[in-house]
CSV table of C-alpha atoms in Angstrom, one decimal:
chain,number,residue,atom,x,y,z
A,1,MET,CA,34.9,57.6,246.7
A,2,GLU,CA,32.7,55.8,249.1
A,3,MET,CA,29.7,53.8,247.9
A,4,THR,CA,27.0,52.2,250.0
A,5,THR,CA,23.8,50.4,249.0
A,6,GLU,CA,20.6,49.9,250.8
A,7,GLU,CA,17.5,48.0,249.9
A,8,LEU,CA,14.3,50.1,250.2
A,9,SER,CA,10.7,49.0,250.1
A,10,GLY,CA,9.2,48.5,246.6
A,11,GLY,CA,12.3,46.8,245.3
A,12,ILE,CA,14.3,50.0,245.1
A,13,THR,CA,18.0,49.8,245.6
A,14,MET,CA,19.4,53.1,247.0
A,15,VAL,CA,23.1,53.8,246.1
A,16,THR,CA,24.7,56.5,248.2
A,17,LEU,CA,27.9,58.0,246.8
A,18,ASP,CA,30.2,60.2,248.9
A,19,ASN,CA,33.2,62.2,247.7
A,20,SER,CA,34.7,62.9,244.3
A,21,LEU,CA,33.5,61.1,241.1
A,22,ASP,CA,36.7,61.9,239.3
A,23,ILE,CA,38.9,59.4,237.4
A,24,ALA,CA,40.0,57.6,240.5
A,25,GLY,CA,36.5,57.8,242.1
A,26,ALA,CA,34.9,56.4,239.0
A,27,ALA,CA,37.4,53.6,238.7
A,28,ALA,CA,36.7,52.7,242.4
A,29,ILE,CA,33.0,52.1,241.9
A,30,ASP,CA,32.5,51.1,238.3
A,31,MET,CA,32.3,47.4,239.0
A,32,LYS,CA,30.1,47.9,242.0
A,33,MET,CA,27.7,50.1,240.1
A,34,ASN,CA,27.4,47.5,237.3
A,35,LEU,CA,26.7,44.8,239.9
A,36,VAL,CA,23.9,46.9,241.3
A,37,ALA,CA,22.5,47.5,237.8
A,38,GLY,CA,22.6,43.8,237.1
A,39,ALA,CA,20.7,42.9,240.3
A,40,SER,CA,18.1,45.7,240.4
A,41,ARG,CA,15.4,47.2,238.2
A,42,LYS,CA,14.9,50.3,240.3
A,43,VAL,CA,17.9,52.3,241.3
A,44,LEU,CA,18.1,55.5,243.2
A,45,VAL,CA,21.5,57.1,243.3
A,46,ASP,CA,22.0,59.6,246.1
A,47,VAL,CA,24.7,62.1,245.0
A,48,GLN,CA,24.1,64.7,247.7
A,49,LYS,CA,27.7,64.2,248.9
A,50,VAL,CA,29.3,64.0,245.5
A,51,THR,CA,31.7,67.0,245.4
A,52,PHE,CA,32.9,66.7,241.8
A,53,ILE,CA,32.1,64.8,238.6
A,54,GLY,CA,34.0,64.6,235.4
A,55,SER,CA,33.4,62.7,232.1
A,56,MET,CA,34.6,59.4,233.6
A,57,GLY,CA,32.1,59.9,236.4
A,58,LEU,CA,29.4,60.5,233.8
A,59,ARG,CA,30.2,57.1,232.3
A,60,THR,CA,30.0,55.5,235.7
A,61,LEU,CA,26.4,56.6,235.9
A,62,ILE,CA,25.3,56.2,232.2
A,63,PHE,CA,26.4,52.6,231.8
A,64,PRO,CA,24.4,51.2,234.7
A,65,ALA,CA,21.5,53.4,233.8
A,66,ARG,CA,21.3,51.9,230.3
A,67,ALA,CA,21.7,48.4,231.7
A,68,VAL,CA,18.8,48.9,234.1
A,69,GLY,CA,16.8,50.6,231.3
A,70,SER,CA,17.4,47.7,228.9
A,71,LYS,CA,15.5,45.3,231.1
A,72,GLY,CA,12.6,47.7,231.6
A,73,GLY,CA,13.9,49.2,234.8
A,74,LYS,CA,14.8,52.8,235.8
A,75,MET,CA,17.6,54.6,237.5
A,76,VAL,CA,17.3,58.1,238.9
A,77,VAL,CA,19.7,60.6,240.5
A,78,PHE,CA,18.8,62.5,243.7
A,79,GLY,CA,20.3,65.6,245.2
A,80,PRO,CA,23.2,66.9,243.1
A,81,THR,CA,24.8,70.1,244.3
A,82,PRO,CA,24.2,73.0,241.8
A,83,LEU,CA,27.8,72.7,240.4
A,84,VAL,CA,27.4,68.9,239.9
A,85,ALA,CA,23.9,69.4,238.5
A,86,ASP,CA,25.3,71.9,235.9
A,87,ILE,CA,27.6,69.2,234.6
A,88,LEU,CA,24.9,66.5,234.5
A,89,LYS,CA,22.6,68.8,232.5
A,90,THR,CA,25.3,70.2,230.2
A,91,SER,CA,26.4,66.7,229.3
A,92,GLY,CA,22.9,65.6,228.5
A,93,LEU,CA,23.0,62.9,231.1
A,94,ASP,CA,19.7,64.1,232.6
A,95,THR,CA,18.0,63.0,229.4
A,96,VAL,CA,18.8,59.4,230.2
A,97,VAL,CA,18.9,59.6,234.0
A,98,PRO,CA,16.2,61.8,235.5
A,99,ILE,CA,17.5,64.2,238.2
A,100,PHE,CA,15.5,65.0,241.3
A,101,HIS,CA,16.1,67.4,244.1
A,102,ASP,CA,13.2,66.1,246.2
A,103,TYR,CA,13.7,62.7,247.8
A,104,GLN,CA,10.1,61.6,247.7
A,105,ALA,CA,9.7,62.7,244.1
A,106,ALA,CA,12.7,60.5,243.3
A,107,LEU,CA,11.1,57.5,245.0
A,108,ASP,CA,7.7,58.2,243.3
A,109,ALA,CA,9.4,58.2,239.9
A,110,LEU,CA,10.6,54.6,240.6
A,111,GLN,CA,7.1,53.3,241.6
B,1,MET,CA,72.1,64.1,228.6
B,2,THR,CA,70.0,62.4,226.1
B,3,GLU,CA,67.9,64.2,223.5
B,4,LEU,CA,64.7,62.9,225.3
B,5,ALA,CA,65.8,64.3,228.6
B,6,THR,CA,66.6,67.6,227.0
B,7,HIS,CA,63.1,67.8,225.6
B,8,ARG,CA,61.6,67.1,229.0
B,9,GLU,CA,63.8,69.5,230.9
B,10,PRO,CA,61.6,72.5,230.3
B,11,PHE,CA,58.8,70.9,232.2
B,12,ARG,CA,60.9,71.0,235.3
B,13,SER,CA,61.0,74.8,234.9
B,14,GLY,CA,58.8,76.4,237.6
B,15,ALA,CA,58.3,73.1,239.3
B,16,ASP,CA,59.3,74.6,242.6
B,17,SER,CA,56.5,77.2,242.3
B,18,PRO,CA,53.3,76.4,244.1
B,19,ASP,CA,51.5,77.7,241.0
B,20,THR,CA,53.0,75.0,238.8
B,21,LEU,CA,52.3,71.3,238.9
B,22,VAL,CA,54.4,68.7,237.2
B,23,LEU,CA,52.7,65.4,236.6
B,24,ASP,CA,53.9,62.1,235.3
B,25,SER,CA,51.9,60.6,232.3
B,26,ASP,CA,50.1,58.2,234.6
B,27,LEU,CA,46.4,58.6,235.5
B,28,ALA,CA,47.3,57.6,239.1
B,29,ALA,CA,49.5,60.8,239.3
B,30,MET,CA,46.4,62.9,238.8
B,31,ALA,CA,45.4,62.1,242.4
B,32,SER,CA,47.5,65.2,243.3
B,33,LEU,CA,45.4,67.5,241.1
B,34,PRO,CA,42.4,68.2,243.4
B,35,GLU,CA,44.6,69.2,246.3
B,36,TRP,CA,46.7,71.4,244.0
B,37,VAL,CA,43.7,73.2,242.6
B,38,ASP,CA,42.1,73.7,246.0
B,39,ALA,CA,45.3,75.1,247.5
B,40,LEU,CA,45.8,77.4,244.5
B,41,ALA,CA,42.2,78.6,244.7
B,42,ALA,CA,42.6,79.4,248.4
B,43,ARG,CA,45.9,81.2,247.8
B,44,HIS,CA,44.5,83.4,244.9
B,45,GLY,CA,41.0,83.8,246.2
B,46,LEU,CA,39.4,82.1,243.2
B,47,PRO,CA,35.6,81.9,243.3
B,48,ASP,CA,34.2,78.4,244.1
B,49,LYS,CA,32.8,78.0,240.6
B,50,VAL,CA,36.1,78.8,239.0
B,51,ARG,CA,37.8,76.3,241.3
B,52,PHE,CA,35.3,73.7,240.3
B,53,ASP,CA,35.3,74.4,236.6
B,54,ALA,CA,39.1,74.6,236.5
B,55,ARG,CA,39.3,71.2,238.2
B,56,LEU,CA,36.9,69.8,235.6
B,57,CYS,CA,38.8,71.3,232.6
B,58,LEU,CA,42.2,70.2,234.0
B,59,GLU,CA,41.0,66.7,234.6
B,60,GLU,CA,39.7,66.4,231.1
B,61,SER,CA,42.7,67.9,229.4
B,62,ILE,CA,45.4,66.1,231.4
B,63,SER,CA,43.7,62.8,231.2
B,64,ASN,CA,43.3,63.2,227.4
B,65,SER,CA,47.0,64.0,227.2
B,66,ILE,CA,47.9,60.9,229.2
B,67,ARG,CA,45.5,58.5,227.5
B,68,HIS,CA,45.7,59.6,223.9
B,69,GLY,CA,48.9,61.7,223.7
B,70,TYR,CA,51.1,59.3,225.6
B,71,GLY,CA,49.0,56.2,225.1
B,72,GLY,CA,48.7,55.7,228.8
B,73,ILE,CA,52.4,54.9,229.1
B,74,PRO,CA,53.9,56.4,232.3
B,75,GLY,CA,57.3,58.0,232.4
B,76,SER,CA,56.7,61.3,230.5
B,77,PRO,CA,56.1,64.6,232.3
B,78,GLY,CA,53.5,67.2,231.7
B,79,ARG,CA,53.0,70.5,233.4
B,80,VAL,CA,50.1,72.7,234.5
B,81,SER,CA,50.8,76.3,235.4
B,82,PHE,CA,48.5,79.0,236.6
B,83,ALA,CA,48.5,82.8,236.1
B,84,ALA,CA,46.2,85.6,237.1
B,85,ARG,CA,45.7,87.8,234.0
B,86,ALA,CA,46.4,91.6,234.4
B,87,GLU,CA,43.1,92.4,232.7
B,88,GLY,CA,41.2,90.1,235.1
B,89,GLY,CA,40.5,86.4,235.0
B,90,TRP,CA,42.8,83.4,235.2
B,91,THR,CA,44.6,81.1,232.8
B,92,PHE,CA,45.7,77.5,233.3
B,93,THR,CA,48.3,76.3,230.8
B,94,VAL,CA,48.6,72.6,230.2
B,95,GLU,CA,51.7,71.4,228.4
B,96,ASP,CA,53.1,68.0,227.3
B,97,ASP,CA,55.6,66.7,224.9
B,98,ALA,CA,53.3,64.2,223.2
B,99,PRO,CA,52.7,64.1,219.4
B,100,HIS,CA,50.9,67.2,218.1
B,101,PHE,CA,47.2,67.0,218.6
B,102,ASN,CA,44.8,69.9,218.7
B,103,PRO,CA,41.7,68.9,220.6
B,104,LEU,CA,39.9,72.0,219.4
B,105,ASP,CA,40.0,70.7,215.9
B,106,GLN,CA,37.8,67.7,216.8
B,107,PRO,CA,34.2,67.8,215.7
B,108,ALA,CA,31.7,68.8,218.4
B,109,LEU,CA,30.0,65.6,219.6
B,110,PRO,CA,26.4,65.8,220.6
B,111,PRO,CA,25.4,65.6,224.2
B,112,ILE,CA,24.4,62.3,225.8
B,113,SER,CA,20.9,61.3,224.7
B,114,PRO,CA,18.6,58.3,225.0
B,115,ASP,CA,19.4,57.5,221.3
B,116,SER,CA,23.2,58.1,221.3
B,117,LEU,CA,25.1,54.9,220.8
B,118,VAL,CA,28.4,56.2,222.0
B,119,ILE,CA,28.9,58.4,225.0
B,120,GLY,CA,32.6,59.3,224.6
B,121,GLY,CA,33.9,62.7,223.7
B,122,GLN,CA,32.2,64.5,226.5
B,123,GLY,CA,35.5,65.8,227.8
B,124,ILE,CA,36.0,68.5,225.1
B,125,ARG,CA,32.3,69.4,225.3
B,126,LEU,CA,32.6,70.0,229.0
B,127,MET,CA,35.8,72.0,228.6
B,128,ARG,CA,34.1,74.3,226.0
B,129,ALA,CA,31.1,74.7,228.2
B,130,PHE,CA,32.9,75.3,231.5
B,131,SER,CA,35.8,77.5,230.4
B,132,SER,CA,35.7,81.1,229.1
B,133,SER,CA,38.3,80.5,226.5
B,134,LEU,CA,40.4,77.6,225.0
B,135,ALA,CA,43.4,78.1,222.8
B,136,TYR,CA,45.8,75.5,221.4
B,137,GLU,CA,49.5,76.0,220.5
B,138,ALA,CA,51.7,73.4,218.9
B,139,THR,CA,55.1,73.7,220.5
B,140,PRO,CA,58.5,72.4,219.1
B,141,THR,CA,58.2,69.3,221.4
B,142,GLY,CA,54.5,68.9,222.1
B,143,ASN,CA,51.3,70.7,222.9
B,144,ARG,CA,50.1,73.6,224.9
B,145,LEU,CA,46.5,74.2,225.8
B,146,LEU,CA,45.5,77.5,227.5
B,147,ILE,CA,42.3,77.4,229.5
B,148,GLY,CA,40.8,80.7,230.5
B,149,PHE,CA,38.3,81.7,233.1
B,150,ALA,CA,36.8,85.2,233.2
B,151,PRO,CA,35.4,86.8,236.4
B,152,ALA,CA,32.2,87.7,234.4
B,153,SER,CA,31.5,84.0,233.9
B,154,VAL,CA,31.2,83.3,237.6
């Protein structure tokens, strides 16, 4: 699992995830995700290149989302494949972390 | 041969088949699972959704076995085997020799929500949602979970 971060205008931190958010993938980025959540109030997670997600991967998203939310911020997810989106919705994660398929809409949600 | 080794010997059965995967009770050993599922899906022409859903259900069931059944202690084997059903569809069988535990007896936990205080227990919810059938059998030495996928669900 590869994770890169980029600071966008408006105080938005964009996190790009690439590859599988399985047990190993989740373990590889848990700490980094929590660091991002601690440092930013607006987080956009680009999951276009995430090929798989399991329950541990869900935890990797939900904990930082709650951390950001607890300080009045917001985290959104952008661009899941249909198979990944199905898991995000079935788990209920989308009730805590809004999912967007349009990049501009994801940015607008954080303004 | 010790009694323990005798118990574990059956897991070696079929280990030379490409449709069987023997894994140690170590989460790190699960790194071989995606490649095994992908190769199996290519060999048997599984639809992409079945490949994806099977990987999800296997990751959840095997990690449960390792973490809860074996307490996260490496050194005990488990086995996953695959079969195409004569009537159509596919079955993955996950076996271990951990203490008896029927995951299907566990109460259904609610989905993640803004108000939920705990977010665990999603594994069994996802398995129920993304498989066509789940069946548990207690074996003389452990547990067997049969995870079915029907062509109609694709």
